[in-house]
Amino acid sequence: MKVLQFPLTRITLAFIAGIILAYYIKPIPSIVYIFLTISTLFFIGIYYSFIGNTKPHFLFGITTYLLAFSIGTTTQTVHTDSLQQNNYTQRKNIFDKKHTFTVTLREKLKTNAFSERYIAQLNFVDEKKTSGRILLNIHKNSLTHSFIIGNQLKINALLNKNKSQKNPNQFDYSKYLENKQIYAQLYAESNEIQINSKIDKDIWYYTAALRTRIIQNLEKSKFQAKELNVAVALIMGQQQDIDNDIIQDYQYAGAVHILSVSGLHIGFILLFISFLLKPFPNTKRGSFIKLVIVLISLSLFGILAGLAPSVVRSVTMFSFVAIGQYLRRTTNIYHTLLVSILLILLFQPSFLFDVGFQLSYVALFFIIWLQPLFADLWEPKNKILNYFWDILTVSFAAQIGTLPLSIYYFHQFPGLFFITNLIVIPFLGFIMSLGVLVMLLAALNWVPYYPAKTLELSIYYLDKIIGAIASFEQFIIKNIPLNTSLLISSYLVIITLIIAFQVKNTKSIFSVLSAIILLQIACITTKWEIQNQTEFIVLNSSKKTQLIERNGTIVSLYANDAILKNIKNNTLLTSYLTANFSSLKQQSKLKNLFYFKGNKILLIDSSMVYPNNIHPDVLLLTQSPKLNLDRLLKSLKPKIIVADASNYKSIQQKWAITCSQQKIPFHSTNEKGFFKIN
């Protein structure tokens, strides 16, 4: 791979390695700054020592990569809000009692069943200046008026620290929020909120106001709500109001990427702006004016789309492409890619851990690298046929590149992705061009009937096509297990295979065989580890009791009739089975006594029926049984008490006090998450 020979590639990799190290070990800031100072001094010293030397010295390379690494660690440390002295996480007792919080609304999120949700910037805590981002949840039923971005609110409430996942192998929402520098959530009723008459009118206020104006003007023109929500997602990258069923259809059809503004969308925008600027003369001054207009337009569009990682990446990269065209130079797309990565991560290192950011860059890299190989396999002479062949080769290149990563995160594969792209991409070009025009006019308070109606009908039929493709569920492969070792070894196989097609020699064939052996070792190791694992788990299932016993790849589920009859929709079980490469072999009703690895587990439910004269190791309480726990503990003498989420919280609080008095450990799955014996 020639790209690995670029010095910029190695510098970028060293920079990313520094970010990753700082992300996981969270070093003390002072040590990071000392390390940066030392590496800078080494670099300067080596640079001036060999300044007259025409041949590069290996020490200069080492100090360069060391400096890039230290800049990466420093960047991550500086941009980690929780390490800053004025961040709310640094305040004592911030989570222990109610405080008065003054916040500014920054971004509206997707509404859930109970609350309107916003990302808010913290300004003051009890009149003391404080910084940081929180997630604000305002109870939906209490809302008497709407809030806008820029509103300054004063709320007296208890700040809740993000809680980690309560069940094994679930999506870690706490970690997801932490990557966005959000460490806590605030819950409030509308009548508990004081609204400051002053609005914080910054760039987020104006972009949100512009989006609102566009949407309101389109609503006034009788633009159908369902199609409007999709249009707003396609053009402006705002998915807050889009229907969950539509998102699922796009996922199953392999087209969910078009609902997030990315390189495809920015490419259309660049082509559209370039088309509008054709009347400008190609003089030096005219070209410069066109470049400035293009850069400003792309930046404004990125801000309008909410500056998501995929948007920032695409805007940055296409800005460099535009600059390269202005300078009349052949832009090396790999250098453009690397520079955009460096710039983005220098200002937002947390983007590195964003799934969308990872997928978009991997997809783009494989399109650049692999698509030309596919295109050379066949060169249709017919222009229309060649256009669709290009779409197909781009789709396959992107899908091959992102396949392991997609399976790793989402555990499914849309088998009809190529049909979707063949139909959707030409359609999308028309929708994007027309959509940008309609929304620009809507921003000027004018919505022409025929263009708006054409856009609405186009999106309507686009949804119908996507829904029809998604209906072939037999082509959607779900619940595919993949762990980190298999992910890495899969990429090694893909990369070495592509290199072998490019460079047909003994070395490349040996690399492919070595990668395949590593993949087999990863498979065997994973299978051996799984086969030698046994565990008994009490899940945290709201108002229900679910117990899992696993021996290797064989899983037994114990639950009540309602859960056993609806086993296909049991997401907790499905995610557990997928992550552990396991299958459900037995499903049984709950019983009072379980034996696991020498442990006696006694279950007492609301029926209060259980064997007498038994001394369990674990006493499991479910369905809020009415019992005298103090007397029961003296009689049974268990080693630990476990209460799952089927019990009332008020009863669990009383049980916790009783256990504390008798000095017996108490595990509430509501508070501590699932309970496991292994």
Short mmCIF file of N, CA and C in Angstrom, two decimals, residues 514-646:
data_model
loop_
_atom_site.label_atom_id
_atom_site.label_comp_id
_atom_site.label_asym_id
_atom_site.label_seq_id
_atom_site.Cartn_x
_atom_site.Cartn_y
_atom_site.Cartn_z
N SER A 514 -1.16 -15.66 5.56
CA SER A 514 -0.89 -15.32 6.96
C SER A 514 -2.11 -14.69 7.61
N ALA A 515 -2.79 -13.79 6.88
CA ALA A 515 -3.99 -13.14 7.41
C ALA A 515 -5.11 -14.15 7.63
N ILE A 516 -5.24 -15.11 6.70
CA ILE A 516 -6.28 -16.15 6.85
C ILE A 516 -5.98 -17.01 8.07
N ILE A 517 -4.70 -17.34 8.27
CA ILE A 517 -4.31 -18.14 9.46
C ILE A 517 -4.64 -17.37 10.74
N LEU A 518 -4.35 -16.08 10.75
CA LEU A 518 -4.67 -15.25 11.91
C LEU A 518 -6.17 -15.22 12.17
N LEU A 519 -6.97 -15.14 11.10
CA LEU A 519 -8.42 -15.17 11.24
C LEU A 519 -8.88 -16.50 11.83
N GLN A 520 -8.27 -17.60 11.36
CA GLN A 520 -8.62 -18.92 11.90
C GLN A 520 -8.23 -19.04 13.38
N ILE A 521 -7.06 -18.49 13.71
CA ILE A 521 -6.62 -18.51 15.12
C ILE A 521 -7.61 -17.72 15.98
N ALA A 522 -8.05 -16.56 15.47
CA ALA A 522 -9.03 -15.74 16.20
C ALA A 522 -10.34 -16.50 16.39
N CYS A 523 -10.77 -17.22 15.35
CA CYS A 523 -12.01 -18.03 15.45
C CYS A 523 -11.87 -19.14 16.47
N ILE A 524 -10.74 -19.86 16.40
CA ILE A 524 -10.51 -20.99 17.32
C ILE A 524 -10.40 -20.48 18.76
N THR A 525 -9.66 -19.37 18.95
CA THR A 525 -9.50 -18.80 20.29
C THR A 525 -10.84 -18.36 20.86
N THR A 526 -11.64 -17.68 20.04
CA THR A 526 -12.96 -17.23 20.47
C THR A 526 -13.84 -18.41 20.86
N LYS A 527 -13.83 -19.46 20.02
CA LYS A 527 -14.64 -20.65 20.29
C LYS A 527 -14.19 -21.33 21.58
N TRP A 528 -12.88 -21.41 21.78
CA TRP A 528 -12.35 -22.06 22.99
C TRP A 528 -12.75 -21.28 24.24
N GLU A 529 -12.63 -19.94 24.15
CA GLU A 529 -13.00 -19.10 25.30
C GLU A 529 -14.48 -19.23 25.63
N ILE A 530 -15.32 -19.20 24.61
CA ILE A 530 -16.77 -19.31 24.83
C ILE A 530 -17.13 -20.67 25.41
N GLN A 531 -16.53 -21.73 24.86
CA GLN A 531 -16.85 -23.09 25.31
C GLN A 531 -16.48 -23.32 26.77
N ASN A 532 -15.49 -22.58 27.26
CA ASN A 532 -15.03 -22.77 28.64
C ASN A 532 -15.64 -21.78 29.63
N GLN A 533 -16.66 -21.06 29.19
CA GLN A 533 -17.33 -20.09 30.06
C GLN A 533 -18.65 -20.65 30.57
N THR A 534 -18.92 -20.42 31.83
CA THR A 534 -20.23 -20.75 32.41
C THR A 534 -20.65 -19.59 33.31
N GLU A 535 -21.92 -19.24 33.26
CA GLU A 535 -22.39 -18.14 34.09
C GLU A 535 -23.90 -18.21 34.30
N PHE A 536 -24.32 -17.67 35.43
CA PHE A 536 -25.73 -17.57 35.79
C PHE A 536 -26.02 -16.09 36.00
N ILE A 537 -27.01 -15.55 35.27
CA ILE A 537 -27.24 -14.10 35.27
C ILE A 537 -28.69 -13.78 35.62
N VAL A 538 -28.85 -12.82 36.53
CA VAL A 538 -30.16 -12.24 36.82
C VAL A 538 -30.22 -10.92 36.05
N LEU A 539 -31.07 -10.86 35.03
CA LEU A 539 -31.15 -9.66 34.19
C LEU A 539 -31.94 -8.56 34.89
N ASN A 540 -31.67 -7.34 34.48
CA ASN A 540 -32.44 -6.20 34.97
C ASN A 540 -33.54 -5.92 33.95
N SER A 541 -34.68 -6.58 34.12
CA SER A 541 -35.80 -6.48 33.18
C SER A 541 -36.98 -5.84 33.89
N SER A 542 -37.41 -4.68 33.43
CA SER A 542 -38.45 -3.91 34.11
C SER A 542 -39.74 -4.70 34.29
N LYS A 543 -40.17 -4.83 35.57
CA LYS A 543 -41.41 -5.50 35.97
C LYS A 543 -41.44 -6.98 35.61
N LYS A 544 -40.29 -7.53 35.23
CA LYS A 544 -40.23 -8.95 34.84
C LYS A 544 -39.00 -9.59 35.46
N THR A 545 -39.03 -10.92 35.48
CA THR A 545 -37.88 -11.68 35.96
C THR A 545 -37.37 -12.55 34.83
N GLN A 546 -36.09 -12.39 34.52
CA GLN A 546 -35.45 -13.21 33.49
C GLN A 546 -34.11 -13.70 34.03
N LEU A 547 -33.93 -15.01 34.02
CA LEU A 547 -32.70 -15.63 34.49
C LEU A 547 -32.06 -16.39 33.33
N ILE A 548 -30.76 -16.22 33.16
CA ILE A 548 -30.03 -16.89 32.08
C ILE A 548 -28.96 -17.79 32.69
N GLU A 549 -28.92 -19.02 32.21
CA GLU A 549 -27.84 -19.95 32.58
C GLU A 549 -27.13 -20.35 31.30
N ARG A 550 -25.83 -20.10 31.24
CA ARG A 550 -25.07 -20.44 30.03
C ARG A 550 -23.93 -21.38 30.36
N ASN A 551 -23.83 -22.45 29.57
CA ASN A 551 -22.72 -23.38 29.62
C ASN A 551 -22.11 -23.43 28.22
N GLY A 552 -21.00 -22.72 28.02
CA GLY A 552 -20.42 -22.63 26.68
C GLY A 552 -21.33 -21.84 25.76
N THR A 553 -21.76 -22.50 24.68
CA THR A 553 -22.65 -21.85 23.71
C THR A 553 -24.12 -22.21 23.94
N ILE A 554 -24.39 -22.99 24.97
CA ILE A 554 -25.76 -23.43 25.24
C ILE A 554 -26.37 -22.56 26.34
N VAL A 555 -27.52 -21.96 26.03
CA VAL A 555 -28.17 -21.04 26.96
C VAL A 555 -29.55 -21.55 27.33
N SER A 556 -29.86 -21.45 28.63
CA SER A 556 -31.20 -21.77 29.13
C SER A 556 -31.81 -20.49 29.71
N LEU A 557 -33.06 -20.24 29.37
CA LEU A 557 -33.76 -19.06 29.87
C LEU A 557 -34.87 -19.49 30.81
N TYR A 558 -34.94 -18.83 31.97
CA TYR A 558 -36.02 -19.06 32.94
C TYR A 558 -36.80 -17.75 33.08
N ALA A 559 -38.09 -17.81 32.78
CA ALA A 559 -38.92 -16.59 32.83
C ALA A 559 -40.38 -17.00 32.97
N ASN A 560 -41.26 -15.99 33.05
CA ASN A 560 -42.69 -16.30 33.15
C ASN A 560 -43.28 -16.51 31.76
N ASP A 561 -44.56 -16.88 31.70
CA ASP A 561 -45.20 -17.26 30.44
C ASP A 561 -45.21 -16.12 29.42
N ALA A 562 -45.45 -14.91 29.88
CA ALA A 562 -45.55 -13.77 28.96
C ALA A 562 -44.26 -13.58 28.17
N ILE A 563 -43.11 -13.76 28.83
CA ILE A 563 -41.83 -13.60 28.15
C ILE A 563 -41.55 -14.80 27.25
N LEU A 564 -41.86 -15.99 27.72
CA LEU A 564 -41.59 -17.20 26.93
C LEU A 564 -42.41 -17.25 25.65
N LYS A 565 -43.63 -16.69 25.69
CA LYS A 565 -44.48 -16.69 24.49
C LYS A 565 -44.03 -15.66 23.47
N ASN A 566 -43.29 -14.65 23.92
CA ASN A 566 -42.86 -13.56 23.03
C ASN A 566 -41.33 -13.53 22.93
N ILE A 567 -40.75 -14.72 22.77
CA ILE A 567 -39.30 -14.86 22.83
C ILE A 567 -38.58 -14.15 21.68
N LYS A 568 -39.26 -14.03 20.52
CA LYS A 568 -38.64 -13.42 19.34
C LYS A 568 -38.38 -11.93 19.54
N ASN A 569 -39.18 -11.29 20.37
CA ASN A 569 -39.04 -9.85 20.61
C ASN A 569 -38.26 -9.53 21.88
N ASN A 570 -37.59 -10.54 22.42
CA ASN A 570 -36.82 -10.36 23.65
C ASN A 570 -35.43 -9.81 23.29
N THR A 571 -35.30 -8.48 23.26
CA THR A 571 -34.05 -7.85 22.82
C THR A 571 -32.89 -8.09 23.79
N LEU A 572 -33.21 -8.19 25.10
CA LEU A 572 -32.15 -8.45 26.09
C LEU A 572 -31.50 -9.81 25.82
N LEU A 573 -32.34 -10.80 25.55
CA LEU A 573 -31.84 -12.14 25.29
C LEU A 573 -31.09 -12.19 23.96
N THR A 574 -31.66 -11.56 22.93
CA THR A 574 -31.05 -11.58 21.60
C THR A 574 -29.65 -10.98 21.61
N SER A 575 -29.51 -9.82 22.26
CA SER A 575 -28.19 -9.16 22.30
C SER A 575 -27.19 -10.01 23.08
N TYR A 576 -27.67 -10.68 24.13
CA TYR A 576 -26.78 -11.55 24.93
C TYR A 576 -26.32 -12.75 24.09
N LEU A 577 -27.25 -13.40 23.40
CA LEU A 577 -26.91 -14.57 22.59
C LEU A 577 -25.92 -14.20 21.48
N THR A 578 -26.16 -13.07 20.83
CA THR A 578 -25.29 -12.64 19.73
C THR A 578 -23.88 -12.35 20.23
N ALA A 579 -23.77 -11.61 21.30
CA ALA A 579 -22.45 -11.22 21.81
C ALA A 579 -21.65 -12.41 22.30
N ASN A 580 -22.33 -13.46 22.75
CA ASN A 580 -21.65 -14.62 23.32
C ASN A 580 -21.64 -15.83 22.38
N PHE A 581 -21.93 -15.59 21.08
CA PHE A 581 -21.86 -16.65 20.07
C PHE A 581 -22.68 -17.87 20.51
N SER A 582 -23.81 -17.63 21.15
CA SER A 582 -24.57 -18.71 21.77
C SER A 582 -25.93 -18.88 21.13
N SER A 583 -26.61 -19.96 21.50
CA SER A 583 -27.97 -20.21 21.01
C SER A 583 -28.84 -20.69 22.17
N LEU A 584 -30.12 -20.36 22.08
CA LEU A 584 -31.06 -20.74 23.13
C LEU A 584 -31.50 -22.19 22.93
N LYS A 585 -31.20 -23.05 23.88
CA LYS A 585 -31.53 -24.47 23.78
C LYS A 585 -32.70 -24.86 24.67
N GLN A 586 -32.94 -24.07 25.71
CA GLN A 586 -34.01 -24.43 26.65
C GLN A 586 -34.67 -23.17 27.19
N GLN A 587 -35.98 -23.19 27.25
CA GLN A 587 -36.74 -22.10 27.86
C GLN A 587 -37.76 -22.70 28.81
N SER A 588 -37.67 -22.30 30.06
CA SER A 588 -38.49 -22.92 31.10
C SER A 588 -39.11 -21.87 32.00
N LYS A 589 -40.18 -22.29 32.68
CA LYS A 589 -40.81 -21.40 33.66
C LYS A 589 -39.90 -21.27 34.88
N LEU A 590 -40.09 -20.19 35.60
CA LEU A 590 -39.32 -19.95 36.81
C LEU A 590 -39.60 -21.02 37.86
N LYS A 591 -38.58 -21.37 38.62
CA LYS A 591 -38.75 -22.31 39.72
C LYS A 591 -38.13 -21.72 40.97
N ASN A 592 -38.31 -22.37 42.08
CA ASN A 592 -37.86 -21.80 43.36
C ASN A 592 -36.40 -22.05 43.67
N LEU A 593 -35.85 -23.11 43.12
CA LEU A 593 -34.49 -23.48 43.52
C LEU A 593 -33.62 -23.79 42.31
N PHE A 594 -32.45 -23.16 42.27
CA PHE A 594 -31.48 -23.41 41.21
C PHE A 594 -30.15 -23.81 41.85
N TYR A 595 -29.43 -24.68 41.15
CA TYR A 595 -28.09 -25.06 41.58
C TYR A 595 -27.12 -24.69 40.46
N PHE A 596 -26.08 -23.93 40.81
CA PHE A 596 -25.11 -23.53 39.78
C PHE A 596 -23.72 -23.45 40.40
N LYS A 597 -22.83 -24.32 39.94
CA LYS A 597 -21.42 -24.34 40.36
C LYS A 597 -21.29 -24.33 41.88
N GLY A 598 -22.04 -25.18 42.53
CA GLY A 598 -21.95 -25.30 43.99
C GLY A 598 -22.74 -24.26 44.74
N ASN A 599 -23.45 -23.35 44.04
CA ASN A 599 -24.25 -22.31 44.69
C ASN A 599 -25.73 -22.69 44.66
N LYS A 600 -26.38 -22.55 45.82
CA LYS A 600 -27.83 -22.74 45.89
C LYS A 600 -28.49 -21.36 45.76
N ILE A 601 -29.38 -21.24 44.79
CA ILE A 601 -30.06 -19.97 44.52
C ILE A 601 -31.55 -20.17 44.80
N LEU A 602 -32.04 -19.52 45.83
CA LEU A 602 -33.45 -19.64 46.22
C LEU A 602 -34.22 -18.43 45.71
N LEU A 603 -35.29 -18.68 44.97
CA LEU A 603 -36.14 -17.61 44.43
C LEU A 603 -37.44 -17.54 45.23
N ILE A 604 -37.76 -16.36 45.74
CA ILE A 604 -39.03 -16.13 46.44
C ILE A 604 -39.78 -15.04 45.71
N ASP A 605 -40.99 -15.38 45.25
CA ASP A 605 -41.80 -14.39 44.53
C ASP A 605 -43.03 -14.02 45.36
N SER A 606 -44.00 -13.38 44.74
CA SER A 606 -45.19 -12.90 45.46
C SER A 606 -46.04 -14.03 46.04
N SER A 607 -45.87 -15.25 45.52
CA SER A 607 -46.65 -16.38 46.05
C SER A 607 -46.14 -16.82 47.42
N MET A 608 -44.90 -16.47 47.76
CA MET A 608 -44.28 -16.80 49.04
C MET A 608 -44.15 -18.31 49.27
N VAL A 609 -44.11 -19.07 48.15
CA VAL A 609 -43.95 -20.52 48.25
C VAL A 609 -42.49 -20.86 47.98
N TYR A 610 -41.86 -21.56 48.93
CA TYR A 610 -40.47 -21.94 48.74
C TYR A 610 -40.15 -23.08 49.70
N PRO A 611 -39.13 -23.87 49.41
CA PRO A 611 -38.78 -25.01 50.25
C PRO A 611 -38.33 -24.56 51.64
N ASN A 612 -38.67 -25.31 52.64
CA ASN A 612 -38.25 -25.03 54.01
C ASN A 612 -36.89 -25.68 54.30
N ASN A 613 -36.31 -25.26 55.39
CA ASN A 613 -35.06 -25.85 55.90
C ASN A 613 -33.95 -25.87 54.84
N ILE A 614 -33.80 -24.73 54.16
CA ILE A 614 -32.73 -24.63 53.17
C ILE A 614 -31.93 -23.36 53.45
N HIS A 615 -30.65 -23.44 53.31
CA HIS A 615 -29.78 -22.29 53.55
C HIS A 615 -29.10 -21.92 52.22
N PRO A 616 -29.70 -21.02 51.46
CA PRO A 616 -29.17 -20.69 50.13
C PRO A 616 -27.93 -19.80 50.20
N ASP A 617 -27.15 -19.89 49.15
CA ASP A 617 -26.03 -18.95 49.00
C ASP A 617 -26.54 -17.61 48.50
N VAL A 618 -27.51 -17.67 47.59
CA VAL A 618 -28.10 -16.46 47.01
C VAL A 618 -29.61 -16.50 47.22
N LEU A 619 -30.16 -15.44 47.79
CA LEU A 619 -31.60 -15.31 47.94
C LEU A 619 -32.08 -14.28 46.92
N LEU A 620 -32.88 -14.75 45.95
CA LEU A 620 -33.38 -13.88 44.89
C LEU A 620 -34.84 -13.52 45.16
N LEU A 621 -35.11 -12.23 45.29
CA LEU A 621 -36.46 -11.73 45.57
C LEU A 621 -37.06 -11.12 44.30
N THR A 622 -38.26 -11.58 43.93
CA THR A 622 -38.92 -11.08 42.72
C THR A 622 -40.39 -10.81 43.00
N GLN A 623 -40.99 -9.94 42.17
CA GLN A 623 -42.43 -9.66 42.21
C GLN A 623 -42.91 -9.11 43.55
N SER A 624 -42.05 -8.41 44.26
CA SER A 624 -42.39 -7.70 45.51
C SER A 624 -43.12 -8.58 46.53
N PRO A 625 -42.52 -9.65 47.00
CA PRO A 625 -43.18 -10.51 47.99
C PRO A 625 -43.38 -9.78 49.33
N LYS A 626 -44.51 -10.02 49.96
CA LYS A 626 -44.79 -9.40 51.26
C LYS A 626 -44.23 -10.29 52.35
N LEU A 627 -43.05 -9.96 52.83
CA LEU A 627 -42.38 -10.82 53.80
C LEU A 627 -41.68 -9.97 54.86
N ASN A 628 -41.42 -10.60 55.97
CA ASN A 628 -40.61 -9.99 57.02
C ASN A 628 -39.17 -10.39 56.75
N LEU A 629 -38.45 -9.51 56.05
CA LEU A 629 -37.10 -9.87 55.60
C LEU A 629 -36.16 -10.10 56.77
N ASP A 630 -36.33 -9.35 57.84
CA ASP A 630 -35.46 -9.49 59.00
C ASP A 630 -35.54 -10.91 59.56
N ARG A 631 -36.78 -11.39 59.71
CA ARG A 631 -36.99 -12.74 60.24
C ARG A 631 -36.50 -13.79 59.25
N LEU A 632 -36.74 -13.54 57.95
CA LEU A 632 -36.34 -14.49 56.91
C LEU A 632 -34.82 -14.64 56.84
N LEU A 633 -34.11 -13.55 56.99
CA LEU A 633 -32.64 -13.60 56.93
C LEU A 633 -32.07 -14.39 58.10
N LYS A 634 -32.68 -14.22 59.27
CA LYS A 634 -32.22 -14.97 60.44
C LYS A 634 -32.47 -16.46 60.28
N SER A 635 -33.55 -16.79 59.55
CA SER A 635 -33.91 -18.19 59.35
C SER A 635 -33.07 -18.85 58.25
N LEU A 636 -32.93 -18.16 57.10
CA LEU A 636 -32.28 -18.78 55.94
C LEU A 636 -30.77 -18.55 55.91
N LYS A 637 -30.33 -17.41 56.47
CA LYS A 637 -28.91 -17.06 56.52
C LYS A 637 -28.22 -17.12 55.15
N PRO A 638 -28.73 -16.39 54.15
CA PRO A 638 -28.08 -16.37 52.82
C PRO A 638 -26.79 -15.54 52.85
N LYS A 639 -25.95 -15.76 51.87
CA LYS A 639 -24.70 -14.99 51.78
C LYS A 639 -24.92 -13.64 51.11
N ILE A 640 -25.93 -13.56 50.23
CA ILE A 640 -26.21 -12.31 49.53
C ILE A 640 -27.69 -12.28 49.13
N ILE A 641 -28.26 -11.08 49.11
CA ILE A 641 -29.64 -10.88 48.67
C ILE A 641 -29.62 -10.16 47.32
N VAL A 642 -30.39 -10.69 46.37
CA VAL A 642 -30.50 -10.06 45.05
C VAL A 642 -31.97 -9.72 44.79
N ALA A 643 -32.23 -8.47 44.41
CA ALA A 643 -33.59 -8.03 44.06
C ALA A 643 -33.58 -7.53 42.63
N ASP A 644 -34.40 -8.13 41.77
CA ASP A 644 -34.42 -7.69 40.37
C ASP A 644 -35.42 -6.56 40.17
N ALA A 645 -35.59 -6.13 38.89
CA ALA A 645 -36.41 -4.96 38.59
C ALA A 645 -37.91 -5.24 38.60
N SER A 646 -38.31 -6.45 38.98
CA SER A 646 -39.74 -6.75 39.09
C SER A 646 -40.30 -6.29 40.44
#
